PDB file of C-alpha atoms in Angstrom:
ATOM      1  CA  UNK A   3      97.068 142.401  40.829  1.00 42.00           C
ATOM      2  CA  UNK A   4      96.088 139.163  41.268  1.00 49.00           C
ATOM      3  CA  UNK A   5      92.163 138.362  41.128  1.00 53.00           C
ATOM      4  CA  UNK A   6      90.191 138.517  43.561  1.00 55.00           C
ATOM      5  CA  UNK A   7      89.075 135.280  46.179  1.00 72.00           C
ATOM      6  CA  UNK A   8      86.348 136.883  48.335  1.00 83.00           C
ATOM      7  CA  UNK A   9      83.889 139.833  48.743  1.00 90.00           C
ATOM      8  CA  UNK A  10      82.477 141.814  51.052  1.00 92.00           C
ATOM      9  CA  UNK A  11      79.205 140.324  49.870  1.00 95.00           C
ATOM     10  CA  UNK A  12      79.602 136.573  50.568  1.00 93.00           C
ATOM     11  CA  UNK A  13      77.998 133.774  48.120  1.00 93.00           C
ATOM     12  CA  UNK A  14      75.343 131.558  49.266  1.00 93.00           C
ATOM     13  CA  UNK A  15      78.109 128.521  49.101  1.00 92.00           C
ATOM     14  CA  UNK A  16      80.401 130.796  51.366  1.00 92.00           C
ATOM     15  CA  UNK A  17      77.484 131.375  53.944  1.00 93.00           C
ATOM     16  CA  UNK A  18      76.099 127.419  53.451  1.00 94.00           C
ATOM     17  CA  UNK A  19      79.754 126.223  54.486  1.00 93.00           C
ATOM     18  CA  UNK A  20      80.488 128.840  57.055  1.00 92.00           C
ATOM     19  CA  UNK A  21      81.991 127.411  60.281  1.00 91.00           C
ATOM     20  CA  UNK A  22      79.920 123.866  59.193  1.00 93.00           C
ATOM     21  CA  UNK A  23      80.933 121.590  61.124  1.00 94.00           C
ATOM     22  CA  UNK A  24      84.751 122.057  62.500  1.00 95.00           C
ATOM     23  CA  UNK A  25      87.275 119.370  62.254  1.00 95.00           C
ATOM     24  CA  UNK A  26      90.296 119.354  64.347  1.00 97.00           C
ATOM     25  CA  UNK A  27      91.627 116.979  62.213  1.00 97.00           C
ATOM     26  CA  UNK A  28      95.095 114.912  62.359  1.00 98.00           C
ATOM     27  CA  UNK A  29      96.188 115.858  66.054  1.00 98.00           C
ATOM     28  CA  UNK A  30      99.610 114.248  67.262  1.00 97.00           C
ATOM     29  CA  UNK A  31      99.770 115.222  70.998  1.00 97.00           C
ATOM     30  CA  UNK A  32      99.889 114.278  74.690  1.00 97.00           C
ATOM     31  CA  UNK A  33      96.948 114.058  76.948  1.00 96.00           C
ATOM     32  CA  UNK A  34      97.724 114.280  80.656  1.00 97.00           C
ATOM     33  CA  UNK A  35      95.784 114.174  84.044  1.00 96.00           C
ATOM     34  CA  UNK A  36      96.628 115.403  87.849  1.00 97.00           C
ATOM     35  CA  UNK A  37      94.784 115.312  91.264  1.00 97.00           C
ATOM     36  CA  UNK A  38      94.126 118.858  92.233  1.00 98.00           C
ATOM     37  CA  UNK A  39      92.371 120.840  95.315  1.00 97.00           C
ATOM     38  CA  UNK A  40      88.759 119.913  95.290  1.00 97.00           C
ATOM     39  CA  UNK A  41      87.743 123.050  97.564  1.00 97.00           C
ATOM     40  CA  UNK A  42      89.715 125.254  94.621  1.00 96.00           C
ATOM     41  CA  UNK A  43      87.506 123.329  91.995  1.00 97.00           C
ATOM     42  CA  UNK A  44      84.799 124.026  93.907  1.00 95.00           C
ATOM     43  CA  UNK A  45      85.714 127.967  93.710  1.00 97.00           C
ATOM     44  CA  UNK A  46      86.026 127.755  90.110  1.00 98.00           C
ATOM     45  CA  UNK A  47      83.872 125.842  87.881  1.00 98.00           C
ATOM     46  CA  UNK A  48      80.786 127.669  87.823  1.00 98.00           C
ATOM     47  CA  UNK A  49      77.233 126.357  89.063  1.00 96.00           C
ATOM     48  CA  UNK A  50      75.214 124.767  88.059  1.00 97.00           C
ATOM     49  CA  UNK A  51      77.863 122.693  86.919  1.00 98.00           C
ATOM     50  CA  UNK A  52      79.244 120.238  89.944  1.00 97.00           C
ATOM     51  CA  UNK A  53      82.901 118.755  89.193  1.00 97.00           C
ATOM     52  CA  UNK A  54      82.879 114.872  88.966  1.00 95.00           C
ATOM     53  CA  UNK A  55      86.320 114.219  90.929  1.00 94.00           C
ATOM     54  CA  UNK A  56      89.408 116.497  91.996  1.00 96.00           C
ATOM     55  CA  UNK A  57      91.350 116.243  89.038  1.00 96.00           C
ATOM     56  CA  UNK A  58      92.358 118.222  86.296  1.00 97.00           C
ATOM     57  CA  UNK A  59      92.720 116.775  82.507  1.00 96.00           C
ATOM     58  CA  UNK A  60      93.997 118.356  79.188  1.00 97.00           C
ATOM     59  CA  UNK A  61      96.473 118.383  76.115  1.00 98.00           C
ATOM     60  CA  UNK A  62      98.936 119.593  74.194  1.00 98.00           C
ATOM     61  CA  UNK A  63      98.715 118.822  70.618  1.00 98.00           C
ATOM     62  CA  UNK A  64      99.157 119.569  67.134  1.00 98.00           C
ATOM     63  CA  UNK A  65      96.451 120.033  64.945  1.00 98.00           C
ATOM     64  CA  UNK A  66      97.655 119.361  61.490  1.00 98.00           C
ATOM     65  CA  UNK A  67      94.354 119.726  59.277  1.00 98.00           C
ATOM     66  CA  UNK A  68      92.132 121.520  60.399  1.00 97.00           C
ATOM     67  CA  UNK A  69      88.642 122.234  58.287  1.00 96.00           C
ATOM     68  CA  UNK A  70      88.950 126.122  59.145  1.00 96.00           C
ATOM     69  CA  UNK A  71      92.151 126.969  60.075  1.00 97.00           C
ATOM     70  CA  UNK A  72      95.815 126.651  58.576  1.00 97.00           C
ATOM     71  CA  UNK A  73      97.749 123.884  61.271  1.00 98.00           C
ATOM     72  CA  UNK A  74      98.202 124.825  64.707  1.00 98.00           C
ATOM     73  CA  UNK A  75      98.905 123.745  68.086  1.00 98.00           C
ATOM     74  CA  UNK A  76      96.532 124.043  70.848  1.00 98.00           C
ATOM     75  CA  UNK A  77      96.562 123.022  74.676  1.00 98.00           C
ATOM     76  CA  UNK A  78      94.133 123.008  77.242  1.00 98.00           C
ATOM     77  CA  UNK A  79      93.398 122.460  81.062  1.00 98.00           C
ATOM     78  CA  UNK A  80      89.694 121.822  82.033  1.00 98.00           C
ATOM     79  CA  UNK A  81      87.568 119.850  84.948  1.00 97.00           C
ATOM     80  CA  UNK A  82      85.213 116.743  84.192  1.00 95.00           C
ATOM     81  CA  UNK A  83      82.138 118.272  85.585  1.00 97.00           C
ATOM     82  CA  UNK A  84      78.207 117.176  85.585  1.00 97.00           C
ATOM     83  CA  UNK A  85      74.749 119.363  84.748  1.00 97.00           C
ATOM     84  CA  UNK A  86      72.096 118.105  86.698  1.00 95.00           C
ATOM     85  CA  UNK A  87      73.535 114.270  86.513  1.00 92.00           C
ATOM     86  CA  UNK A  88      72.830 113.687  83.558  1.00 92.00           C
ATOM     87  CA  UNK A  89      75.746 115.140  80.895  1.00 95.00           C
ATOM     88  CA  UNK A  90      78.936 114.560  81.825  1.00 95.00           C
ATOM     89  CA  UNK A  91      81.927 116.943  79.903  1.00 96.00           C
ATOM     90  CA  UNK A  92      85.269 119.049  80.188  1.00 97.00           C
ATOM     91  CA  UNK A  93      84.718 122.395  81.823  1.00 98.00           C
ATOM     92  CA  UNK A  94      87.675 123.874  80.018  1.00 98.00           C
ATOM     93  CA  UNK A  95      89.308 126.692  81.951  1.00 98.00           C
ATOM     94  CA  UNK A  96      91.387 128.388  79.055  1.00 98.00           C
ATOM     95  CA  UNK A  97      92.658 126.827  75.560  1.00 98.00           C
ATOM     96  CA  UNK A  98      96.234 128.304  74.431  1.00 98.00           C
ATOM     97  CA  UNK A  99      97.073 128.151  70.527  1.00 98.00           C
ATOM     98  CA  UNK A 100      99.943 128.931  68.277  1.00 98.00           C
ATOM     99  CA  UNK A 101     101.503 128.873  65.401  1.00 98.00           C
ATOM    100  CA  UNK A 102     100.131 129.605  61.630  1.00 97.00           C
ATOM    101  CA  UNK A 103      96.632 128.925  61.861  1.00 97.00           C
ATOM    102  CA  UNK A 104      96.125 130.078  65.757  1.00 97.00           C
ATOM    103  CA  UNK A 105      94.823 133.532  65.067  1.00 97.00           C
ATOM    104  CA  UNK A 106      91.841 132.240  62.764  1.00 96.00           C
ATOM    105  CA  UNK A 107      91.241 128.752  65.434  1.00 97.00           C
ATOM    106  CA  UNK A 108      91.066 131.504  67.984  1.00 96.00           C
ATOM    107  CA  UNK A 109      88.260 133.090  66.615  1.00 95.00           C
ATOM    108  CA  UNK A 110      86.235 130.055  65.648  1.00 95.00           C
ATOM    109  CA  UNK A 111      86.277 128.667  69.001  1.00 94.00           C
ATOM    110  CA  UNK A 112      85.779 132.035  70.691  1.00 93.00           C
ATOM    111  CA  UNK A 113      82.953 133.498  68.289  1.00 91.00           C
ATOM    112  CA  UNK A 114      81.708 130.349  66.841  1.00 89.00           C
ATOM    113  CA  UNK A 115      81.600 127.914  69.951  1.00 91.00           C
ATOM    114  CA  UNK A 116      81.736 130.333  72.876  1.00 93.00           C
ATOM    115  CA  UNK A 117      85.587 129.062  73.821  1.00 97.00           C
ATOM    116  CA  UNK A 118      87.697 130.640  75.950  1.00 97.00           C
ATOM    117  CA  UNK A 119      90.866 131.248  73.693  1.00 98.00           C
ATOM    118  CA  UNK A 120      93.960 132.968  74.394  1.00 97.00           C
ATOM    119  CA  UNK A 121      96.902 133.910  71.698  1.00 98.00           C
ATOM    120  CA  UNK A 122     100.453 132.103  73.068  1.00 98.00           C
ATOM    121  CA  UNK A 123     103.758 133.276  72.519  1.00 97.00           C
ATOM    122  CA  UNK A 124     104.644 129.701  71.572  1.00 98.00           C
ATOM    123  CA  UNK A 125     103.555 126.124  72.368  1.00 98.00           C
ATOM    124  CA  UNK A 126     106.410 123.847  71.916  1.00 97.00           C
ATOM    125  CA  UNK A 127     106.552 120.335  71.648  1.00 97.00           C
ATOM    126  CA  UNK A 128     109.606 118.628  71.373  1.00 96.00           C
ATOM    127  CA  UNK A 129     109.602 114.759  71.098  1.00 93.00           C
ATOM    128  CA  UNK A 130     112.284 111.956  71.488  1.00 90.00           C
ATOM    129  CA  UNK A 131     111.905 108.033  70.952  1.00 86.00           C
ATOM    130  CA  UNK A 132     110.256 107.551  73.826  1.00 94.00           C
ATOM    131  CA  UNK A 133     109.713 111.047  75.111  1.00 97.00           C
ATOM    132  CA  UNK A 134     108.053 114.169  75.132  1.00 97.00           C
ATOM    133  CA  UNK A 135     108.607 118.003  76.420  1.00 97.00           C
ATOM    134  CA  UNK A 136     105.869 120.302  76.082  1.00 98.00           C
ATOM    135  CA  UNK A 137     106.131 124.034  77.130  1.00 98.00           C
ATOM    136  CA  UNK A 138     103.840 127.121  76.991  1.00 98.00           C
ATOM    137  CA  UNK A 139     104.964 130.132  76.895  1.00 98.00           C
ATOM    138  CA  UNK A 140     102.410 132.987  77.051  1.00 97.00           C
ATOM    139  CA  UNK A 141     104.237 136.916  77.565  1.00 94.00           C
ATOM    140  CA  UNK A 142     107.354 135.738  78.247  1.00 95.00           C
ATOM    141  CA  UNK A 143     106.740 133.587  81.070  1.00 96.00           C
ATOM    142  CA  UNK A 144     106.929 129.614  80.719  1.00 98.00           C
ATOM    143  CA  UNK A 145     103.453 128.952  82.276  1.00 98.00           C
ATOM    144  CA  UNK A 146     103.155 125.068  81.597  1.00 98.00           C
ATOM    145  CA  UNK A 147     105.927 122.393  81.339  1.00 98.00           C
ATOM    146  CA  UNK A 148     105.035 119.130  80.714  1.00 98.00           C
ATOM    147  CA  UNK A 149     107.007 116.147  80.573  1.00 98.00           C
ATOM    148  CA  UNK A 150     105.727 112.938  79.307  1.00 98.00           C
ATOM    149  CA  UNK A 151     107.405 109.443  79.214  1.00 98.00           C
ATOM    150  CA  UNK A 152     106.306 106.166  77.740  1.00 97.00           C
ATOM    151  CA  UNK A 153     105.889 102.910  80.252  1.00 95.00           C
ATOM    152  CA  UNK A 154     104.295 102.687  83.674  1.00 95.00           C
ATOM    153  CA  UNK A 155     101.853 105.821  84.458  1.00 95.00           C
ATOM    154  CA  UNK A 156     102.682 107.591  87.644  1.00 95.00           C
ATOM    155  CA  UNK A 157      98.912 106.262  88.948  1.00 94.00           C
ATOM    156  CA  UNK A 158      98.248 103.069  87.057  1.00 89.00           C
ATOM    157  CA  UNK A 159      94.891 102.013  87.609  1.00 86.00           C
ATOM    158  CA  UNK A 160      93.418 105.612  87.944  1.00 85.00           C
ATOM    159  CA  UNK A 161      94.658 106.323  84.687  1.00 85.00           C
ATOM    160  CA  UNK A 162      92.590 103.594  82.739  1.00 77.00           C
ATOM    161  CA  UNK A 163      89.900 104.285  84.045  1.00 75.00           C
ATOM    162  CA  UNK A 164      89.846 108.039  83.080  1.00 78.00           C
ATOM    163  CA  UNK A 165      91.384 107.216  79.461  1.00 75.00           C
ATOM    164  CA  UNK A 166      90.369 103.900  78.979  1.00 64.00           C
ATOM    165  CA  UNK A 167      86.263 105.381  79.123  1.00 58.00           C
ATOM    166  CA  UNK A 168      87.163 108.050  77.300  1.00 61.00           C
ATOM    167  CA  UNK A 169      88.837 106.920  74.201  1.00 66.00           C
ATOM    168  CA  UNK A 170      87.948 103.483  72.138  1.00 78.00           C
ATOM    169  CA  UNK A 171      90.990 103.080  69.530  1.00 86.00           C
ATOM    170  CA  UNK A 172      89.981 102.749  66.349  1.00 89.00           C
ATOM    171  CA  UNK A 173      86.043 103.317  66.931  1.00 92.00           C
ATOM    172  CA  UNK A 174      84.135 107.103  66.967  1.00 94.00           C
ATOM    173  CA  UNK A 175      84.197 108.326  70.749  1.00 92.00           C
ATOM    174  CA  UNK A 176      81.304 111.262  71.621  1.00 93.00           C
ATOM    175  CA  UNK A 177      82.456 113.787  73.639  1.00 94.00           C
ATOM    176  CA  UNK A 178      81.136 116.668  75.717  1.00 97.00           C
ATOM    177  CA  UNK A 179      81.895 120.146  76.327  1.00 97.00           C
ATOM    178  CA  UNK A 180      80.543 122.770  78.421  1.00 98.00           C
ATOM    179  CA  UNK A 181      80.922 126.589  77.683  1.00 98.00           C
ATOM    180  CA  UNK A 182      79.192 129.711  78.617  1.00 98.00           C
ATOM    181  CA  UNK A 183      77.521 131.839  75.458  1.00 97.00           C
ATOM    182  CA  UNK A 184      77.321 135.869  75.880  1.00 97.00           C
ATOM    183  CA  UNK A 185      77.233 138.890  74.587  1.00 96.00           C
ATOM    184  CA  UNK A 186      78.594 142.303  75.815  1.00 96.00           C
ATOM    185  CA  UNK A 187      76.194 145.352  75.889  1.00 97.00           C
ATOM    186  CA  UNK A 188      77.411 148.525  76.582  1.00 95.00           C
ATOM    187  CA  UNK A 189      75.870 150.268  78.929  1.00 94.00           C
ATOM    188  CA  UNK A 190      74.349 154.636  79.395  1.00 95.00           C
ATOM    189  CA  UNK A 191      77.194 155.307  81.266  1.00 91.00           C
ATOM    190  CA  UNK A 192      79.643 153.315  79.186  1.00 91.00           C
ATOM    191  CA  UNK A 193      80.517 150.551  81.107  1.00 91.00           C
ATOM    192  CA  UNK A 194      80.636 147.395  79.268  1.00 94.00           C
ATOM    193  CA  UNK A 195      78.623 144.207  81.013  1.00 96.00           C
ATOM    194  CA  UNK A 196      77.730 140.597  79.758  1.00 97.00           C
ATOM    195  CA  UNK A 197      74.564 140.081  78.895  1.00 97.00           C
ATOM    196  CA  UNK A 198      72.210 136.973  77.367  1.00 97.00           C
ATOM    197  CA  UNK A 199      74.746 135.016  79.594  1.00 98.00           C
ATOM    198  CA  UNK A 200      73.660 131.145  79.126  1.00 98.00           C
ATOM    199  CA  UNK A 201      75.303 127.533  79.614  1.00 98.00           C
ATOM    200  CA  UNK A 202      75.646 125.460  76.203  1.00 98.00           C
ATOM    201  CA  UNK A 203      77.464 122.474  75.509  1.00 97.00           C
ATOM    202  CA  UNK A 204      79.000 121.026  72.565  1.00 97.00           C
ATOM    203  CA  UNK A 205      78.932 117.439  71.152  1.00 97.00           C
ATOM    204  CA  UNK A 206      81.828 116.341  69.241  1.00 96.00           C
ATOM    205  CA  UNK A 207      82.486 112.730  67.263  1.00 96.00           C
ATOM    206  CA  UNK A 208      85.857 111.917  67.784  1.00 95.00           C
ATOM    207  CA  UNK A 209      88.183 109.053  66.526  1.00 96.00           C
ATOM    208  CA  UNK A 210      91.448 108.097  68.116  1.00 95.00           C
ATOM    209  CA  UNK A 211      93.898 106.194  66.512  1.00 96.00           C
ATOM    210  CA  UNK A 212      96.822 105.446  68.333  1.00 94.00           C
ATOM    211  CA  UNK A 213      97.566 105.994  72.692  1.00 93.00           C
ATOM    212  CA  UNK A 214     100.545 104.829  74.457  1.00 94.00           C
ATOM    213  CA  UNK A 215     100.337 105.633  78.171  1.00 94.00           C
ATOM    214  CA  UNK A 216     102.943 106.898  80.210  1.00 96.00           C
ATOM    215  CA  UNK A 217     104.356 108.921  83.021  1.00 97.00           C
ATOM    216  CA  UNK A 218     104.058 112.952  83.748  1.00 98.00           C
ATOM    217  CA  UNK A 219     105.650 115.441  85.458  1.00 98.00           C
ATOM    218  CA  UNK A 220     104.320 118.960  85.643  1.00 97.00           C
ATOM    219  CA  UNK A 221     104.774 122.290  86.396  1.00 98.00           C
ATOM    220  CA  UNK A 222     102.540 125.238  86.165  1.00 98.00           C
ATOM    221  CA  UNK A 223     103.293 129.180  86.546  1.00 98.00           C
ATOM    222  CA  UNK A 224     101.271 131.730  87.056  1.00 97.00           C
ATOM    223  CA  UNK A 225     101.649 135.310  85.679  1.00 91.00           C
ATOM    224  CA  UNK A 226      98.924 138.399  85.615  1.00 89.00           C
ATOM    225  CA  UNK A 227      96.787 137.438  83.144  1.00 95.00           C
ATOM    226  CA  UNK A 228      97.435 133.172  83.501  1.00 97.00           C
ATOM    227  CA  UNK A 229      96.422 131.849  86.996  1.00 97.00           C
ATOM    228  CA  UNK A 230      97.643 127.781  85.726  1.00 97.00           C
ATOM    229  CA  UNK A 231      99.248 128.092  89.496  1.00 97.00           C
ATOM    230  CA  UNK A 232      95.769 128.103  90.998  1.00 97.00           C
ATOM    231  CA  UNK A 233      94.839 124.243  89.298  1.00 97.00           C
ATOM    232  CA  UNK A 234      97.783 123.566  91.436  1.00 97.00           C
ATOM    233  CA  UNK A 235      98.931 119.943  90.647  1.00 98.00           C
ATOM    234  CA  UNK A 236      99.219 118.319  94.126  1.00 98.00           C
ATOM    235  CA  UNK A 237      99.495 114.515  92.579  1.00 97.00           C
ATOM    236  CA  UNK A 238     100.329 113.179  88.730  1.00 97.00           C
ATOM    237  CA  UNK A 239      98.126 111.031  87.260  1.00 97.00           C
ATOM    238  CA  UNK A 240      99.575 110.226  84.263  1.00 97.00           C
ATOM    239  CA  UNK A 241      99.251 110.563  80.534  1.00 95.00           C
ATOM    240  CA  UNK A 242      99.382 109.375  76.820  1.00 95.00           C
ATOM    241  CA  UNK A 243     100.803 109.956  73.693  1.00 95.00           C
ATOM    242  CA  UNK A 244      97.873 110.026  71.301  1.00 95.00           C
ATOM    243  CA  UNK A 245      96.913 110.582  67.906  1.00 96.00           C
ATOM    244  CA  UNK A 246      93.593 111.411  66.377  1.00 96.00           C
ATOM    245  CA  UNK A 247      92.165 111.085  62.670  1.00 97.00           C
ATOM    246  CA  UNK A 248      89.164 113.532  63.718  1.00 97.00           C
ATOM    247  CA  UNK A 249      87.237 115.161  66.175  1.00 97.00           C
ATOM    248  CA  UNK A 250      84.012 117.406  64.606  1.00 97.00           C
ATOM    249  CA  UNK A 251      81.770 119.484  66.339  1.00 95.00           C
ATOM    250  CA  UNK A 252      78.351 118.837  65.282  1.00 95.00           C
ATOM    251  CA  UNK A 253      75.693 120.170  67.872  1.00 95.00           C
ATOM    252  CA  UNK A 254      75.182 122.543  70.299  1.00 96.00           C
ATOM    253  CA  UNK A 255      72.740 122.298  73.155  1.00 96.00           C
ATOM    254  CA  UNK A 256      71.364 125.119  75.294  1.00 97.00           C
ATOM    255  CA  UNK A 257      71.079 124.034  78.800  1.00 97.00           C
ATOM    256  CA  UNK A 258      70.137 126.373  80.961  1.00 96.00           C
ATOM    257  CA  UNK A 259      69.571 130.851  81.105  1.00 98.00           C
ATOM    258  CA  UNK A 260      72.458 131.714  83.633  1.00 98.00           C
ATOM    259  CA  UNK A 261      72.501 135.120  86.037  1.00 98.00           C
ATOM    260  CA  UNK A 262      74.984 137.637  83.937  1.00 97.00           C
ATOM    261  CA  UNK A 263      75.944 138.855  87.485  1.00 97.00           C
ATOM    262  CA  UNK A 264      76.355 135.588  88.925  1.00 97.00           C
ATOM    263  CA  UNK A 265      78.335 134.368  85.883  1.00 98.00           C
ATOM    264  CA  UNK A 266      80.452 137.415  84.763  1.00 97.00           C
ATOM    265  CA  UNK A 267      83.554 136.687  87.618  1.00 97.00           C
ATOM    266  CA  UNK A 268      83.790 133.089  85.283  1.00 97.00           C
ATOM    267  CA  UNK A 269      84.443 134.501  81.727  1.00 96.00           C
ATOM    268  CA  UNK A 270      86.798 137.122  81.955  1.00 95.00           C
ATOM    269  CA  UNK A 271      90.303 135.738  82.443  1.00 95.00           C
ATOM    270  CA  UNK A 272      90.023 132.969  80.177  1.00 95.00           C
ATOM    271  CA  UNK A 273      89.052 134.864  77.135  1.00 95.00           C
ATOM    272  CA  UNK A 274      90.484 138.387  77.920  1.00 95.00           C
ATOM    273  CA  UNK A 275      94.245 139.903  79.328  1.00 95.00           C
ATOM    274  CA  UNK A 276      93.866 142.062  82.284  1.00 91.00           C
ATOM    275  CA  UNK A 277      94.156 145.112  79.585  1.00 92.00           C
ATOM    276  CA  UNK A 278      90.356 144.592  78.909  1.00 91.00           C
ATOM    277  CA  UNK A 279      90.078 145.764  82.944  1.00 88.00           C
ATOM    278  CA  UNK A 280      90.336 149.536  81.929  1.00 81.00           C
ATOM    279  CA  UNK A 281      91.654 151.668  84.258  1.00 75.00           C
ATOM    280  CA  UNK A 282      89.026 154.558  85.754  1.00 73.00           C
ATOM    281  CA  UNK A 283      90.374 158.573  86.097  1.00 67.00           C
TER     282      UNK A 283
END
């Protein structure tokens, strides 16, 4: 046998460099943004959060060097929302990984930053000179397919101003995410609720290193456990080929002590299948 890497007793340098500051590191990918329903936003993102504009924003990428996971690809649909106007963030709705490191990035951004993760079937993403296909396909069903293509975006001036004050090439961008932390408690008669139910968010230094804008056109599925359908995307923005040296994770604020009743119809369906919804005798 070969000897031995780990313990059930960690050493202090294991616990000192546990989770310490993630680094999605080396992502190749393609950003994208779409005018959605603002009265469905409204239904969605959770208060006291209050969604900026009707639109929704995300990626598909690949994350080549990661600082706690083997490389992976990742995509993700969210809102650009507001607490109390003064942060402004992504609201994500549900991140999708796969590939050889997706099992361990699921469970660093689901227990370490509160991240509502889901496991893929696959995330492809197939590129040409000046082209690029991305698909997800989650239990068989193709739920996202995303076609990008360099030159004139399909909304030209809305698009630099939602990348443009985003992303600085070359220089460290901050960024802002919102999640919701929690912890489930079983209860006397064995039902299972969320408790300590609070609103955090998550500052990350990113830098960006190359963008070339483009064109999109979108379609998104819906199956039992994946409502994409309901972000329905009534007008393309546009979107951008990107690539980024870094993006780390290095504080967490607590905002605000949220309801657990109010709160629980938010954080089931983007971290759990519709298995977790046990059926009663």
């Amino acid at each position: 046998m070969g000897q031995l890497t780990s313990s059930f007793v960690a050493n202090e340098e294991e616990i000192r460099n546990f989770l310490c500051r993630p680094n999605m590191k080396k992502q190749d990918g393609i950003m994208f943004a779409y005018v959605t329903s603002a009265e469905k936003l409204a239904e969605v993102v959770p208060k006291p959060l209050k969604v900026v504009a009707p639109v929704i924003m995300g990626y598909v990428t690949h994350m080549g060097d990661p600082t706690f996971a083997a490389p992976y690809d990742e995509a993700v649909l969210y809102a650009f929302v507001s607490y109390q106007d003064k942060i402004m963030g992504a609201y994500p709705f549900v991140l999708y990984l796969s590939g050889e490191g997706a099992d361990e990035a699921m469970i660093a951004g689901r227990e370490g930053a509160c991240m509502p993760k889901k496991l893929a079937d696959d995330i492809k993403i197939e590129r040409s000179e000046n082209k690029v296909q991305a698909k997800i396909i989650r239990h068989g069903t193709e739920i996202l397919n995303l076609k990008w293509e360099a030159g004139v975006p399909n909304d030209i001036e809305t698009v630099k101003k939602m990348f443009g004050s985003q992303v600085k090439l070359g220089e460290p961008s901050e960024m802002v995410s919102f999640f919701i932390n929690y912890d489930i408690e079983q209860q006397d008669d064995g039902s299972n609720k969320f408790v300590n139910t609070e609103l955090i968010a998550t500052q990350s230094t990113g830098l960006t290193t190359d963008m070339e804008i483009g064109k999109i056109d979108m379609k998104l599925t819906s199956s039992e456990d994946d409502p994409l359908a309901e972000l329905e995307v009534l007008k393309p923005v546009g979107g951008a080929h990107y690539k980024m040296d870094y993006s780390v994770m290095h504080k967490t604020l607590k905002l605000d002590s949220l309801n657990p009743e109010e709160i629980a119809p938010y954080l089931i369906t983007g971290h759990y299948d519709r298995t977790f919804v046990t059926k009663q005798d």
